[in-house]
């Protein structure tokens, strides 16, 4: 069954680092772009980063550019989010999501993980 | 940067039809996707592209688009449809790739 499982969340002090992982199963991971999306407590969804299927391109939201880094290991069916210089405003549930591109070139996020909570607090 | 604007709250009587809208410049170029999110759960894709439903999504959910506005229609709303709904599209402003609407809380009365 198609599944994404995030891990690596926790409580961290401001300025510290954390690495999130998202393990994929049930599909050919190396054929799909992968995204990270976050949701602060009681707030809406915010797109964070994307990595192309082969890792050749990566893009970030302005709010995390220069601090967060997305990567993937297709041999392990896993995508990562390295988060450095964490701030209180980075506190959120972090979801990974699979990007589906249809034959009609429609793009969407069709599979989501259950999310992992990151709390940045002193 | 572009934005997607949604009404914060919408209500509908049980069994009636409700439309949730999303406005933004990027919708003139890209189709919207719609996600349903219930408390404590991950978002669930309900509509994408011109009007496509993933497997398992009831056919009471449909999508449409005109100009800079995308709409999600629920025909015959059920109690289990009470949730937050988010629209989502590519961003055509150049400084980010994707953008979400602020979300609409749907209450089924």
PDB file of N, CA, C and O in Angstrom, chain B residues 5-51:
ATOM      1  N   UNK B   5      -7.048  33.234  -1.973  1.00  0.00           N
ATOM      2  CA  UNK B   5      -7.951  33.745  -0.941  1.00  0.00           C
ATOM      3  C   UNK B   5      -9.191  32.869  -0.835  1.00  0.00           C
ATOM      4  O   UNK B   5      -9.873  32.617  -1.833  1.00  0.00           O
ATOM      5  N   UNK B   6      -9.478  32.429   0.380  1.00  0.00           N
ATOM      6  CA  UNK B   6     -10.670  31.641   0.666  1.00  0.00           C
ATOM      7  C   UNK B   6     -11.471  32.305   1.773  1.00  0.00           C
ATOM      8  O   UNK B   6     -10.894  32.951   2.657  1.00  0.00           O
ATOM      9  N   UNK B   7     -12.788  32.114   1.761  1.00  0.00           N
ATOM     10  CA  UNK B   7     -13.614  32.534   2.879  1.00  0.00           C
ATOM     11  C   UNK B   7     -13.251  31.681   4.093  1.00  0.00           C
ATOM     12  O   UNK B   7     -13.139  30.463   3.976  1.00  0.00           O
ATOM     13  N   UNK B   8     -13.082  32.296   5.271  1.00  0.00           N
ATOM     14  CA  UNK B   8     -12.658  31.512   6.437  1.00  0.00           C
ATOM     15  C   UNK B   8     -13.675  30.472   6.887  1.00  0.00           C
ATOM     16  O   UNK B   8     -13.293  29.394   7.351  1.00  0.00           O
ATOM     17  N   UNK B   9     -14.958  30.803   6.794  1.00  0.00           N
ATOM     18  CA  UNK B   9     -15.983  29.876   7.259  1.00  0.00           C
ATOM     19  C   UNK B   9     -17.143  29.839   6.268  1.00  0.00           C
ATOM     20  O   UNK B   9     -17.507  30.847   5.655  1.00  0.00           O
ATOM     21  N   UNK B  10     -17.696  28.651   6.127  1.00  0.00           N
ATOM     22  CA  UNK B  10     -18.878  28.426   5.303  1.00  0.00           C
ATOM     23  C   UNK B  10     -19.724  27.382   6.023  1.00  0.00           C
ATOM     24  O   UNK B  10     -19.180  26.453   6.643  1.00  0.00           O
ATOM     25  N   UNK B  11     -21.038  27.532   5.950  1.00  0.00           N
ATOM     26  CA  UNK B  11     -21.916  26.536   6.547  1.00  0.00           C
ATOM     27  C   UNK B  11     -22.940  26.060   5.519  1.00  0.00           C
ATOM     28  O   UNK B  11     -23.249  26.767   4.552  1.00  0.00           O
ATOM     29  N   UNK B  12     -23.434  24.851   5.749  1.00  0.00           N
ATOM     30  CA  UNK B  12     -24.414  24.255   4.842  1.00  0.00           C
ATOM     31  C   UNK B  12     -25.332  23.344   5.645  1.00  0.00           C
ATOM     32  O   UNK B  12     -24.892  22.698   6.611  1.00  0.00           O
ATOM     33  N   UNK B  13     -26.593  23.322   5.287  1.00  0.00           N
ATOM     34  CA  UNK B  13     -27.522  22.407   5.927  1.00  0.00           C
ATOM     35  C   UNK B  13     -27.292  20.996   5.400  1.00  0.00           C
ATOM     36  O   UNK B  13     -26.917  20.797   4.237  1.00  0.00           O
ATOM     37  N   UNK B  14     -27.497  20.041   6.248  1.00  0.00           N
ATOM     38  CA  UNK B  14     -27.315  18.646   5.878  1.00  0.00           C
ATOM     39  C   UNK B  14     -28.123  18.321   4.616  1.00  0.00           C
ATOM     40  O   UNK B  14     -29.314  18.642   4.529  1.00  0.00           O
ATOM     41  N   UNK B  15     -27.454  17.731   3.632  1.00  0.00           N
ATOM     42  CA  UNK B  15     -28.111  17.333   2.397  1.00  0.00           C
ATOM     43  C   UNK B  15     -28.182  18.408   1.329  1.00  0.00           C
ATOM     44  O   UNK B  15     -28.568  18.125   0.189  1.00  0.00           O
ATOM     45  N   UNK B  16     -27.815  19.631   1.680  1.00  0.00           N
ATOM     46  CA  UNK B  16     -27.842  20.721   0.710  1.00  0.00           C
ATOM     47  C   UNK B  16     -26.504  20.833  -0.029  1.00  0.00           C
ATOM     48  O   UNK B  16     -25.537  20.128   0.279  1.00  0.00           O
ATOM     49  N   UNK B  17     -26.463  21.731  -0.991  1.00  0.00           N
ATOM     50  CA  UNK B  17     -25.271  21.943  -1.810  1.00  0.00           C
ATOM     51  C   UNK B  17     -24.515  23.166  -1.348  1.00  0.00           C
ATOM     52  O   UNK B  17     -25.128  24.195  -1.015  1.00  0.00           O
ATOM     53  N   UNK B  18     -23.210  23.054  -1.311  1.00  0.00           N
ATOM     54  CA  UNK B  18     -22.365  24.162  -0.880  1.00  0.00           C
ATOM     55  C   UNK B  18     -21.201  24.315  -1.857  1.00  0.00           C
ATOM     56  O   UNK B  18     -20.694  23.331  -2.401  1.00  0.00           O
ATOM     57  N   UNK B  19     -20.812  25.563  -2.092  1.00  0.00           N
ATOM     58  CA  UNK B  19     -19.660  25.850  -2.932  1.00  0.00           C
ATOM     59  C   UNK B  19     -18.638  26.627  -2.117  1.00  0.00           C
ATOM     60  O   UNK B  19     -18.971  27.638  -1.486  1.00  0.00           O
ATOM     61  N   UNK B  20     -17.415  26.157  -2.163  1.00  0.00           N
ATOM     62  CA  UNK B  20     -16.285  26.810  -1.499  1.00  0.00           C
ATOM     63  C   UNK B  20     -15.386  27.369  -2.595  1.00  0.00           C
ATOM     64  O   UNK B  20     -15.017  26.657  -3.533  1.00  0.00           O
ATOM     65  N   UNK B  21     -15.052  28.650  -2.495  1.00  0.00           N
ATOM     66  CA  UNK B  21     -14.305  29.295  -3.565  1.00  0.00           C
ATOM     67  C   UNK B  21     -12.887  29.673  -3.144  1.00  0.00           C
ATOM     68  O   UNK B  21     -12.585  29.808  -1.953  1.00  0.00           O
ATOM     69  N   UNK B  22     -12.069  29.886  -4.162  1.00  0.00           N
ATOM     70  CA  UNK B  22     -10.659  30.200  -3.988  1.00  0.00           C
ATOM     71  C   UNK B  22     -10.273  31.156  -5.113  1.00  0.00           C
ATOM     72  O   UNK B  22     -10.495  30.847  -6.293  1.00  0.00           O
ATOM     73  N   UNK B  23      -9.740  32.329  -4.756  1.00  0.00           N
ATOM     74  CA  UNK B  23      -9.385  33.324  -5.759  1.00  0.00           C
ATOM     75  C   UNK B  23      -7.904  33.613  -5.743  1.00  0.00           C
ATOM     76  O   UNK B  23      -7.286  33.718  -4.668  1.00  0.00           O
ATOM     77  N   UNK B  24      -7.333  33.763  -6.933  1.00  0.00           N
ATOM     78  CA  UNK B  24      -5.927  34.118  -7.025  1.00  0.00           C
ATOM     79  C   UNK B  24      -5.474  34.210  -8.463  1.00  0.00           C
ATOM     80  O   UNK B  24      -6.016  33.527  -9.343  1.00  0.00           O
ATOM     81  N   UNK B  25      -4.484  35.057  -8.695  1.00  0.00           N
ATOM     82  CA  UNK B  25      -3.995  35.266 -10.055  1.00  0.00           C
ATOM     83  C   UNK B  25      -3.443  33.978 -10.674  1.00  0.00           C
ATOM     84  O   UNK B  25      -3.565  33.755 -11.876  1.00  0.00           O
ATOM     85  N   UNK B  26      -2.825  33.133  -9.851  1.00  0.00           N
ATOM     86  CA  UNK B  26      -2.210  31.917 -10.378  1.00  0.00           C
ATOM     87  C   UNK B  26      -3.251  30.976 -10.979  1.00  0.00           C
ATOM     88  O   UNK B  26      -2.923  30.137 -11.831  1.00  0.00           O
ATOM     89  N   UNK B  27      -4.524  31.152 -10.572  1.00  0.00           N
ATOM     90  CA  UNK B  27      -5.574  30.256 -11.062  1.00  0.00           C
ATOM     91  C   UNK B  27      -5.961  30.568 -12.504  1.00  0.00           C
ATOM     92  O   UNK B  27      -6.697  29.801 -13.121  1.00  0.00           O
ATOM     93  N   UNK B  28      -5.462  31.678 -13.027  1.00  0.00           N
ATOM     94  CA  UNK B  28      -5.673  31.959 -14.451  1.00  0.00           C
ATOM     95  C   UNK B  28      -4.765  31.071 -15.302  1.00  0.00           C
ATOM     96  O   UNK B  28      -5.005  30.883 -16.498  1.00  0.00           O
ATOM     97  N   UNK B  29      -3.718  30.542 -14.676  1.00  0.00           N
ATOM     98  CA  UNK B  29      -2.725  29.736 -15.393  1.00  0.00           C
ATOM     99  C   UNK B  29      -2.774  28.270 -14.987  1.00  0.00           C
ATOM    100  O   UNK B  29      -2.571  27.384 -15.823  1.00  0.00           O
ATOM    101  N   UNK B  30      -2.987  28.022 -13.708  1.00  0.00           N
ATOM    102  CA  UNK B  30      -2.898  26.655 -13.181  1.00  0.00           C
ATOM    103  C   UNK B  30      -4.228  26.214 -12.582  1.00  0.00           C
ATOM    104  O   UNK B  30      -4.969  27.021 -12.011  1.00  0.00           O
ATOM    105  N   UNK B  31      -4.495  24.937 -12.684  1.00  0.00           N
ATOM    106  CA  UNK B  31      -5.652  24.358 -11.992  1.00  0.00           C
ATOM    107  C   UNK B  31      -5.380  24.316 -10.490  1.00  0.00           C
ATOM    108  O   UNK B  31      -4.242  24.184 -10.047  1.00  0.00           O
ATOM    109  N   UNK B  32      -6.452  24.396  -9.731  1.00  0.00           N
ATOM    110  CA  UNK B  32      -6.351  24.230  -8.284  1.00  0.00           C
ATOM    111  C   UNK B  32      -6.534  22.762  -7.908  1.00  0.00           C
ATOM    112  O   UNK B  32      -7.208  21.998  -8.606  1.00  0.00           O
ATOM    113  N   UNK B  33      -5.917  22.388  -6.805  1.00  0.00           N
ATOM    114  CA  UNK B  33      -6.239  21.143  -6.121  1.00  0.00           C
ATOM    115  C   UNK B  33      -6.969  21.524  -4.845  1.00  0.00           C
ATOM    116  O   UNK B  33      -6.801  22.633  -4.319  1.00  0.00           O
ATOM    117  N   UNK B  34      -7.790  20.598  -4.351  1.00  0.00           N
ATOM    118  CA  UNK B  34      -8.526  20.822  -3.108  1.00  0.00           C
ATOM    119  C   UNK B  34      -8.235  19.681  -2.139  1.00  0.00           C
ATOM    120  O   UNK B  34      -8.243  18.506  -2.524  1.00  0.00           O
ATOM    121  N   UNK B  35      -8.005  20.063  -0.876  1.00  0.00           N
ATOM    122  CA  UNK B  35      -7.699  19.091   0.171  1.00  0.00           C
ATOM    123  C   UNK B  35      -8.699  19.256   1.308  1.00  0.00           C
ATOM    124  O   UNK B  35      -9.049  20.375   1.680  1.00  0.00           O
ATOM    125  N   UNK B  36      -9.098  18.131   1.848  1.00  0.00           N
ATOM    126  CA  UNK B  36      -9.949  18.094   3.039  1.00  0.00           C
ATOM    127  C   UNK B  36      -9.072  17.721   4.230  1.00  0.00           C
ATOM    128  O   UNK B  36      -8.268  16.786   4.144  1.00  0.00           O
ATOM    129  N   UNK B  37      -9.227  18.441   5.330  1.00  0.00           N
ATOM    130  CA  UNK B  37      -8.467  18.105   6.529  1.00  0.00           C
ATOM    131  C   UNK B  37      -9.376  18.104   7.741  1.00  0.00           C
ATOM    132  O   UNK B  37      -9.997  19.121   8.060  1.00  0.00           O
ATOM    133  N   UNK B  38      -9.443  16.980   8.395  1.00  0.00           N
ATOM    134  CA  UNK B  38     -10.205  16.854   9.641  1.00  0.00           C
ATOM    135  C   UNK B  38      -9.248  16.977  10.815  1.00  0.00           C
ATOM    136  O   UNK B  38      -8.038  16.738  10.667  1.00  0.00           O
ATOM    137  N   UNK B  39      -9.749  17.356  11.991  1.00  0.00           N
ATOM    138  CA  UNK B  39      -8.871  17.590  13.149  1.00  0.00           C
ATOM    139  C   UNK B  39      -7.953  16.404  13.433  1.00  0.00           C
ATOM    140  O   UNK B  39      -8.402  15.254  13.487  1.00  0.00           O
ATOM    141  N   UNK B  40      -6.667  16.715  13.586  1.00  0.00           N
ATOM    142  CA  UNK B  40      -5.693  15.693  13.923  1.00  0.00           C
ATOM    143  C   UNK B  40      -5.276  14.790  12.786  1.00  0.00           C
ATOM    144  O   UNK B  40      -4.529  13.833  13.002  1.00  0.00           O
ATOM    145  N   UNK B  41      -5.765  15.090  11.570  1.00  0.00           N
ATOM    146  CA  UNK B  41      -5.446  14.245  10.426  1.00  0.00           C
ATOM    147  C   UNK B  41      -4.645  15.007   9.385  1.00  0.00           C
ATOM    148  O   UNK B  41      -4.645  16.241   9.358  1.00  0.00           O
ATOM    149  N   UNK B  42      -3.972  14.251   8.506  1.00  0.00           N
ATOM    150  CA  UNK B  42      -3.270  14.851   7.391  1.00  0.00           C
ATOM    151  C   UNK B  42      -4.270  15.301   6.331  1.00  0.00           C
ATOM    152  O   UNK B  42      -5.399  14.799   6.272  1.00  0.00           O
ATOM    153  N   UNK B  43      -3.884  16.255   5.495  1.00  0.00           N
ATOM    154  CA  UNK B  43      -4.751  16.636   4.380  1.00  0.00           C
ATOM    155  C   UNK B  43      -5.010  15.442   3.463  1.00  0.00           C
ATOM    156  O   UNK B  43      -4.159  14.570   3.301  1.00  0.00           O
ATOM    157  N   UNK B  44      -6.198  15.455   2.860  1.00  0.00           N
ATOM    158  CA  UNK B  44      -6.615  14.406   1.938  1.00  0.00           C
ATOM    159  C   UNK B  44      -7.019  15.066   0.629  1.00  0.00           C
ATOM    160  O   UNK B  44      -7.895  15.936   0.623  1.00  0.00           O
ATOM    161  N   UNK B  45      -6.406  14.639  -0.478  1.00  0.00           N
ATOM    162  CA  UNK B  45      -6.750  15.196  -1.786  1.00  0.00           C
ATOM    163  C   UNK B  45      -8.158  14.773  -2.173  1.00  0.00           C
ATOM    164  O   UNK B  45      -8.476  13.578  -2.156  1.00  0.00           O
ATOM    165  N   UNK B  46      -9.006  15.760  -2.546  1.00  0.00           N
ATOM    166  CA  UNK B  46     -10.374  15.419  -2.955  1.00  0.00           C
ATOM    167  C   UNK B  46     -10.663  15.783  -4.411  1.00  0.00           C
ATOM    168  O   UNK B  46     -11.489  15.147  -5.058  1.00  0.00           O
ATOM    169  N   UNK B  47     -10.004  16.837  -4.914  1.00  0.00           N
ATOM    170  CA  UNK B  47     -10.210  17.255  -6.305  1.00  0.00           C
ATOM    171  C   UNK B  47      -8.887  17.792  -6.843  1.00  0.00           C
ATOM    172  O   UNK B  47      -8.171  18.516  -6.154  1.00  0.00           O
ATOM    173  N   UNK B  48      -8.580  17.455  -8.118  1.00  0.00           N
ATOM    174  CA  UNK B  48      -7.406  18.020  -8.768  1.00  0.00           C
ATOM    175  C   UNK B  48      -7.658  18.156 -10.263  1.00  0.00           C
ATOM    176  O   UNK B  48      -8.560  17.519 -10.819  1.00  0.00           O
ATOM    177  N   UNK B  49      -6.871  19.026 -10.885  1.00  0.00           N
ATOM    178  CA  UNK B  49      -7.010  19.240 -12.318  1.00  0.00           C
ATOM    179  C   UNK B  49      -8.328  19.894 -12.671  1.00  0.00           C
ATOM    180  O   UNK B  49      -8.923  20.627 -11.879  1.00  0.00           O
ATOM    181  N   UNK B  50      -8.789  19.620 -13.893  1.00  0.00           N
ATOM    182  CA  UNK B  50     -10.028  20.241 -14.359  1.00  0.00           C
ATOM    183  C   UNK B  50     -11.195  19.860 -13.441  1.00  0.00           C
ATOM    184  O   UNK B  50     -12.014  20.699 -13.067  1.00  0.00           O
ATOM    185  N   UNK B  51     -11.342  18.603 -13.122  1.00  0.00           N
ATOM    186  CA  UNK B  51     -12.365  18.109 -12.191  1.00  0.00           C
ATOM    187  C   UNK B  51     -12.162  16.612 -12.006  1.00  0.00           C
ATOM    188  O   UNK B  51     -12.950  15.797 -12.477  1.00  0.00           O
TER     189      UNK B  51
END
